[in-house]
Coordinates of C-alpha atoms and ligand atoms in Angstrom, one line a residue:
X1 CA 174.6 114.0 75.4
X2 CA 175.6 113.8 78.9
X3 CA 178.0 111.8 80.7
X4 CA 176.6 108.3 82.8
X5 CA 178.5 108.1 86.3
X6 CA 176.9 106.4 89.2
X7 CA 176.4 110.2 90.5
X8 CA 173.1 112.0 90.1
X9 CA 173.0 115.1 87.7
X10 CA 171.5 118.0 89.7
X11 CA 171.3 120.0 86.3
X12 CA 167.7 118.8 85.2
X13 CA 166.3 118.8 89.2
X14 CA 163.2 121.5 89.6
X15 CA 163.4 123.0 93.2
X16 CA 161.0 120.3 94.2
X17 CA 163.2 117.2 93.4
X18 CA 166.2 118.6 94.9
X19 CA 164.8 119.5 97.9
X20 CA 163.7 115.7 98.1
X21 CA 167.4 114.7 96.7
X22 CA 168.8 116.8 100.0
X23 CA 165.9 115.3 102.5
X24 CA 167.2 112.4 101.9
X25 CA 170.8 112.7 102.5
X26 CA 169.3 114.9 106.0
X27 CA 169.8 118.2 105.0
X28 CA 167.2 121.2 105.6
X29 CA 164.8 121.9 102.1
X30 CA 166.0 125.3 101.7
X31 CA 169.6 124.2 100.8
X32 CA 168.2 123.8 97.4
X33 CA 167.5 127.5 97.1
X34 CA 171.3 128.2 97.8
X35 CA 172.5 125.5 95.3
X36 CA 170.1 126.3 92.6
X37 CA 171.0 129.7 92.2
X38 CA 175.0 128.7 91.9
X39 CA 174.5 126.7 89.4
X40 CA 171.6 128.3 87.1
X41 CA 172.5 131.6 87.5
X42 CA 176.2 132.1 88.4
X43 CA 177.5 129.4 86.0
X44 CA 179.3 127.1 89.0
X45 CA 179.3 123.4 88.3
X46 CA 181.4 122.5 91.3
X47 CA 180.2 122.2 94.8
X48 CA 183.6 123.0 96.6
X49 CA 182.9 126.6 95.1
X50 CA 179.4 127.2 96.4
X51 CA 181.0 128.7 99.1
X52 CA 177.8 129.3 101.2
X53 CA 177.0 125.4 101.8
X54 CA 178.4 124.3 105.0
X55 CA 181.5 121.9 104.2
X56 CA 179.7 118.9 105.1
X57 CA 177.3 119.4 102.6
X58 CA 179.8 120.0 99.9
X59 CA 181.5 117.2 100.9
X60 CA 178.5 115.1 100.8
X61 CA 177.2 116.6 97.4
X62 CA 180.8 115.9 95.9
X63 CA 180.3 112.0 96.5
X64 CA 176.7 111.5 95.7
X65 CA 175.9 114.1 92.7
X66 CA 177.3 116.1 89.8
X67 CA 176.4 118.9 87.6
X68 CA 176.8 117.5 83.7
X69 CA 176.3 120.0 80.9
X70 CA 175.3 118.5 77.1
X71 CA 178.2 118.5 75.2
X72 CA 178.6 121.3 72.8
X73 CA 179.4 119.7 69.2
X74 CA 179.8 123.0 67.2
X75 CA 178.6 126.4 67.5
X76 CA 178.0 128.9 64.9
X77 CA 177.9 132.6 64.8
X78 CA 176.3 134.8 62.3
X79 CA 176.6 138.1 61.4
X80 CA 173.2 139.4 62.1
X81 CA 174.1 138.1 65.5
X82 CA 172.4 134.7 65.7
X83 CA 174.3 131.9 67.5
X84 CA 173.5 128.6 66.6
X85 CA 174.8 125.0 68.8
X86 CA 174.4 121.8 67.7
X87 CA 174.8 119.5 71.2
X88 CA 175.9 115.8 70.9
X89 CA 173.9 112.6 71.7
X90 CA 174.4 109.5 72.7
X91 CA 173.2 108.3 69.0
X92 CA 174.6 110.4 66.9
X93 CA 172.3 112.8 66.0
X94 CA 172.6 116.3 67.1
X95 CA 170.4 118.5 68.2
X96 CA 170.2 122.1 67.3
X97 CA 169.7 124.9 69.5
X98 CA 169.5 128.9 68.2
X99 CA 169.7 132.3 69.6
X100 CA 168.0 135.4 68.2
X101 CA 168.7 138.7 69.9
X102 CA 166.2 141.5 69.0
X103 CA 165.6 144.9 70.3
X104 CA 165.4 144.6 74.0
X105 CA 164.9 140.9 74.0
X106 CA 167.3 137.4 73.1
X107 CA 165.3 134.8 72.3
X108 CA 166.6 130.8 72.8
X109 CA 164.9 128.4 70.6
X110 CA 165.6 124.9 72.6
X111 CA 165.0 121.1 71.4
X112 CA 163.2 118.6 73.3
X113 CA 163.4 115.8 71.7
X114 CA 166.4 114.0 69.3
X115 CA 164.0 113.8 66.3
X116 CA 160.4 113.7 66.4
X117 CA 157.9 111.1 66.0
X118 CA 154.7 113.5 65.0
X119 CA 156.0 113.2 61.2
X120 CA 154.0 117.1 60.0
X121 CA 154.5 116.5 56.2
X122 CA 156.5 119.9 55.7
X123 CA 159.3 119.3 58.7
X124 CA 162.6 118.1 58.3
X125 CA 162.6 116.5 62.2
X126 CA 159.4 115.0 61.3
X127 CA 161.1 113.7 58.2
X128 CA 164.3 112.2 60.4
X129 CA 161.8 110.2 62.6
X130 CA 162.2 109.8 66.3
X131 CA 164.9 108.8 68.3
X132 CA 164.7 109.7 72.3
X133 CA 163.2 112.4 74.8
X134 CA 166.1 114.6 75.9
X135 CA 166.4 114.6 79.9
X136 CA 165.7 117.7 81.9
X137 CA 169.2 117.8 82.2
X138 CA 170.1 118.1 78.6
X139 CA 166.9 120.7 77.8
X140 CA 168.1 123.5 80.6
X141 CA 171.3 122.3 79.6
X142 CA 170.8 124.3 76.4
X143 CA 169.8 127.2 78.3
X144 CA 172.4 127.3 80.6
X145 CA 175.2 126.8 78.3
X146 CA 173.4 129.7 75.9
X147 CA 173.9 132.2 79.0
X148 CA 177.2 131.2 79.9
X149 CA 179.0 131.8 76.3
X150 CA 177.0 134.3 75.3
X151 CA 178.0 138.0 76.8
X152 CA 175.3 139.6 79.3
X153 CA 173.1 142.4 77.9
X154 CA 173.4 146.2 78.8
X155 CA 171.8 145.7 82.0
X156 CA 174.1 142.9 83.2
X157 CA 171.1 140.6 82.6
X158 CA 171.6 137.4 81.6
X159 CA 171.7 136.8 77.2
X160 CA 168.9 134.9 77.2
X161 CA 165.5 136.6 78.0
X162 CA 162.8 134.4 76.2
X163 CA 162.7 130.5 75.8
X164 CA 160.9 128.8 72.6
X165 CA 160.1 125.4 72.7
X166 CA 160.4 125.8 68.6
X167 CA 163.7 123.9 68.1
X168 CA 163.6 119.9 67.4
X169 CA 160.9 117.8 69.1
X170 CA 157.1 117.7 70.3
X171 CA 157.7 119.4 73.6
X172 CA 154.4 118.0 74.7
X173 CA 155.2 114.0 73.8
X174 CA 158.2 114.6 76.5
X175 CA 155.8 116.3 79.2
X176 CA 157.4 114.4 82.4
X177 CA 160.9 115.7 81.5
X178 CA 159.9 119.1 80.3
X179 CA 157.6 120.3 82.8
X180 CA 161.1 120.6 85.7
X181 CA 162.0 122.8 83.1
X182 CA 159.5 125.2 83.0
X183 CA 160.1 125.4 86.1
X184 CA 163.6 125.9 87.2
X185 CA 162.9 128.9 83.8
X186 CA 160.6 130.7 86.0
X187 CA 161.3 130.2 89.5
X188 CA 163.4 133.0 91.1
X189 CA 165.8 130.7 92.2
X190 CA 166.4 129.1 88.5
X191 CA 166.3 131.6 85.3
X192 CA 163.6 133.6 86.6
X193 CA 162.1 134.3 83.4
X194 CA 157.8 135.4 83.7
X195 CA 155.2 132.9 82.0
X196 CA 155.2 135.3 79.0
X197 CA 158.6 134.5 78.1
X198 CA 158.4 131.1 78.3
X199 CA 156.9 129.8 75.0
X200 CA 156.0 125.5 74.6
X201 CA 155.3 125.2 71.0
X202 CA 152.8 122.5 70.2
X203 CA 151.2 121.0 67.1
X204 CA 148.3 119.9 69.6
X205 CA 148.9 117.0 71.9
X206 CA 145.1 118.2 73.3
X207 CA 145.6 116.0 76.9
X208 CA 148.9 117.7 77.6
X209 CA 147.3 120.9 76.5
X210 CA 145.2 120.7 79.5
X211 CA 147.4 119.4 81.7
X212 CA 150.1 121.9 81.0
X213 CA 147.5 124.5 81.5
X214 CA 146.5 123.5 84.9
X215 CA 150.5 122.6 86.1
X216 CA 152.3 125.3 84.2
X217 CA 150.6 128.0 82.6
X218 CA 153.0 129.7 80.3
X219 CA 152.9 131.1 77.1
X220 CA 151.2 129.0 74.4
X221 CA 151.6 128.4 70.4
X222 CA 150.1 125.9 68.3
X223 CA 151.3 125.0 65.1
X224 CA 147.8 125.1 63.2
X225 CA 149.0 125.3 59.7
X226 CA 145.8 124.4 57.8
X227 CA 142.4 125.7 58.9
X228 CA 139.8 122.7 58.5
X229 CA 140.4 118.9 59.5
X230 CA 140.8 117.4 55.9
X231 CA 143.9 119.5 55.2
X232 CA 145.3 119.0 58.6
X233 CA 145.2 115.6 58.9
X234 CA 147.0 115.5 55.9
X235 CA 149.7 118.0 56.5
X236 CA 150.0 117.7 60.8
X237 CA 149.3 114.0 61.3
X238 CA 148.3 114.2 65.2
X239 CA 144.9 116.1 63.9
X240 CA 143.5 112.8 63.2
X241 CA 143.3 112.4 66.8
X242 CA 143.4 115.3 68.1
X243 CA 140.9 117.4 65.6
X244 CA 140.7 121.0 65.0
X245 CA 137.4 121.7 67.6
X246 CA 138.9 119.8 70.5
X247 CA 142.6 121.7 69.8
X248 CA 140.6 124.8 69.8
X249 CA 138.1 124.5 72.9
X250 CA 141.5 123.1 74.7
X251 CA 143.7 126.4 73.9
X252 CA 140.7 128.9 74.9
X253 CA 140.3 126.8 78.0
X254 CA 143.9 127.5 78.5
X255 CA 143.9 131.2 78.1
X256 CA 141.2 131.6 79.8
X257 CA 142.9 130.5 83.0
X258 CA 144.8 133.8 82.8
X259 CA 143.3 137.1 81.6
X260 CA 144.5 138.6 78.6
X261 CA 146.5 135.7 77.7
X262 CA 146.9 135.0 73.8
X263 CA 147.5 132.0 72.1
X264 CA 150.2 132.3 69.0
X265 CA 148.6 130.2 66.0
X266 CA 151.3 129.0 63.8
X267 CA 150.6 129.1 59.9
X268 CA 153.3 128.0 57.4
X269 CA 152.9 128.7 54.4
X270 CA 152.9 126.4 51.6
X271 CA 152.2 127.2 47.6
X272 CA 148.8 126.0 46.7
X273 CA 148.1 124.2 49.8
X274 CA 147.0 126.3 52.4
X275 CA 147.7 129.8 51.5
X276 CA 144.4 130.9 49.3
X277 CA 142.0 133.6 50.5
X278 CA 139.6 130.9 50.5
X279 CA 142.0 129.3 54.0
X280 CA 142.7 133.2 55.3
X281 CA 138.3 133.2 55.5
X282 CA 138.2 129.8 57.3
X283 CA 141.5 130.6 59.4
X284 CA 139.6 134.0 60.3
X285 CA 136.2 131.8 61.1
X286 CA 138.5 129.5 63.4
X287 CA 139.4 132.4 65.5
X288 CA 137.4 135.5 65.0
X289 CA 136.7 136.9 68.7
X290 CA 139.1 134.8 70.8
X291 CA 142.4 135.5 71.9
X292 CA 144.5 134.3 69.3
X293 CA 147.8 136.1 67.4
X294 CA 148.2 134.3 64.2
X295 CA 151.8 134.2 63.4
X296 CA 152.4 133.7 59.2
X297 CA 155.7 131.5 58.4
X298 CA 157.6 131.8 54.8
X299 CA 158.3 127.3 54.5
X300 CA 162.0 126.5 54.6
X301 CA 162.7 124.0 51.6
X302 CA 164.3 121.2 52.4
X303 CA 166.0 118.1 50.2
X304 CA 163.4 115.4 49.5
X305 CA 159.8 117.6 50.6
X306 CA 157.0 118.2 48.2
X307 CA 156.5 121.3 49.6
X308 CA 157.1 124.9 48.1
X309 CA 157.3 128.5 49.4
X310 CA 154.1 130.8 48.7
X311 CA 155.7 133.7 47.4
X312 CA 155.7 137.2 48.9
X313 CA 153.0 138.3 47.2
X314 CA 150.6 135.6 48.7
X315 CA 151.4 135.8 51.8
X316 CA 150.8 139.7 51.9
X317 CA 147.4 138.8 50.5
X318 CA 146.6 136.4 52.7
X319 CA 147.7 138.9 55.9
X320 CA 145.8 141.2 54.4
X321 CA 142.8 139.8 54.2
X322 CA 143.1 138.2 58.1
X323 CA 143.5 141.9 58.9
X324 CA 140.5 143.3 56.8
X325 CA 138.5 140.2 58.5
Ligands
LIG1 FE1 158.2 118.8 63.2 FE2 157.1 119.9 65.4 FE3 155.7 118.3 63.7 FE4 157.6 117.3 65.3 S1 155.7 118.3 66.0 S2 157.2 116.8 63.1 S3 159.1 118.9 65.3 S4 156.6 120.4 63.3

């Protein structure tokens, strides 16, 4: 996805690790908060245009580093507005990255992973199997390649307000190259997006969970999908060692380190497999008087799954009776 030089790529560095890069070639910490806003926020991949850095430093920065963006293979525009990108890897295999503007908001839906190794029996990734974490560099890539095509908002603003962890990939499984992420999205000096609009989708990694709620506390969904441990191990693999109760206890741990903080339970649902009123009682019993959203999914057939769509119908029942619950 990106290109191997003997150079570093500054792209995936959180202010941390580029203020250690610069210490190390004798330069003062805070040069990374002039060279990360260039780059993240104005769009500037060369250092002879960061015209603020003393000419030494350019000069030095030109020898020993680079700034590589994933390569863009295609990119599709929809008429409702959605952009979709699929970037090139080194093995072939693409991976997908979609934009979603909404009233007042433009979501990015980012990969983290080329495939995924968690194999949840209704996913296509799953279905592709794994092949490699993405770098740092190639996940903000996605992000900063979204807001430099995509026109800025009303407001000047940058396109892209929100960032999903929901596009290929256990974000979780590729914690060491995901957490710089999170942060060079929030810091000022990086995207500057709050916690709420940072979103790392999980289907439950319970370790990481904890982790990622002491290091990093952003927004949180789980991808729950069935709402007892015979179903789930069945339909999301990782449940069998990960199960339901220690998932749960590990999410209301990690919104109880900030107040008012919701978790988004992912449900998608699947004909005559987890979408009777019998699973919207047990799904309700799961999460009754905690801070949980539960967000209801319509499956996306693909060639080869078992799986089917419930139809409308059911899944207005089923919401229905979550809400009368
Ligand atoms: Fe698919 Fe996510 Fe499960 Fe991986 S963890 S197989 S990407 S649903």
């Amino acid at each position: 996805m990106t290109a191997t030089t003997a150079k570093t790529n500054l792209l995936g560095m959180s202010q941390g690790m580029l203020e250690q890069f610069l210490a190390e070639r004798g330069e003062k910490p805070f040069r990374a908060r002039q060279v990360m806003p260039w780059s993240h926020q104005r769009g500037v991949t060369d250092f002879d245009a960061m015209t603020d850095l003393s000419k030494k430093l350019r000069e030095q920065l030109e020898q020993d580093a680079e700034i590589v963006l994933p390569t863009v293979q295609s990119r599709h525009d929809s008429e409702d507005g959605t952009s979709k990108w699929l970037f090139a890897t080194d093995g072939g295999q693409a991976v997908e990255t979609v934009f979603i503007p909404e009233p007042g908001r433009g979501t990015l839906c980012i990969s983290s992973q080329v495939g995924c190794a968690l194999d949840c029996a209704f996913c296509a990734t799953g279905a592709q199997g794994f092949n490699r974490n993405l770098t740092s560099a190639e996940i903000i890539g996605q992000v900063f390649v979204a807001n430099n095509e995509l026109p800025r908002r009303d407001n000047d603003e940058p396109a892209v307000t929100n960032v999903v962890f929901m596009g290929m990939g256990e974000p979780l499984a590729n914690y060491r190259n995901v957490i710089p992420v999170l942060e060079l999205l929030i810091t000022d000096y990086g995207y500057g997006l709050s916690r709420r609009r940072v979103t790392i989708s999980t289907s439950g990694i319970v370790p990481h969970v904890e982790k990622l709620g002491d290091e990093c506390n952003v927004s949180l969904a789980v991808s729950l999908h069935a709402p007892n441990d015979e179903l789930r191990d069945r339909i999301v693999p990782i449940n069998k060692l990960h199960p339901i109760a220690d998932l749960l206890d590990a999410c209301w741990q990690y919104a109880a380190k900030r107040a008012n903080r919701f978790i988004t339970f992912e449900y998608v649902m699947l004909r005559g497999v987890n979408d009777s009123l019998a699973h919207a009682d047990e799904l309700y019993e799961l999460l009754a008087n905690r801070p949980a959203k539960v967000n209801l999914i319509p499956f996306n057939p693909f060639p080869g799954t078992e799986f089917r769509r419930s139809s409308a119908e059911t899944i207005r029942h089923f919401q229905n009776r979550l809400r009368q619950r």
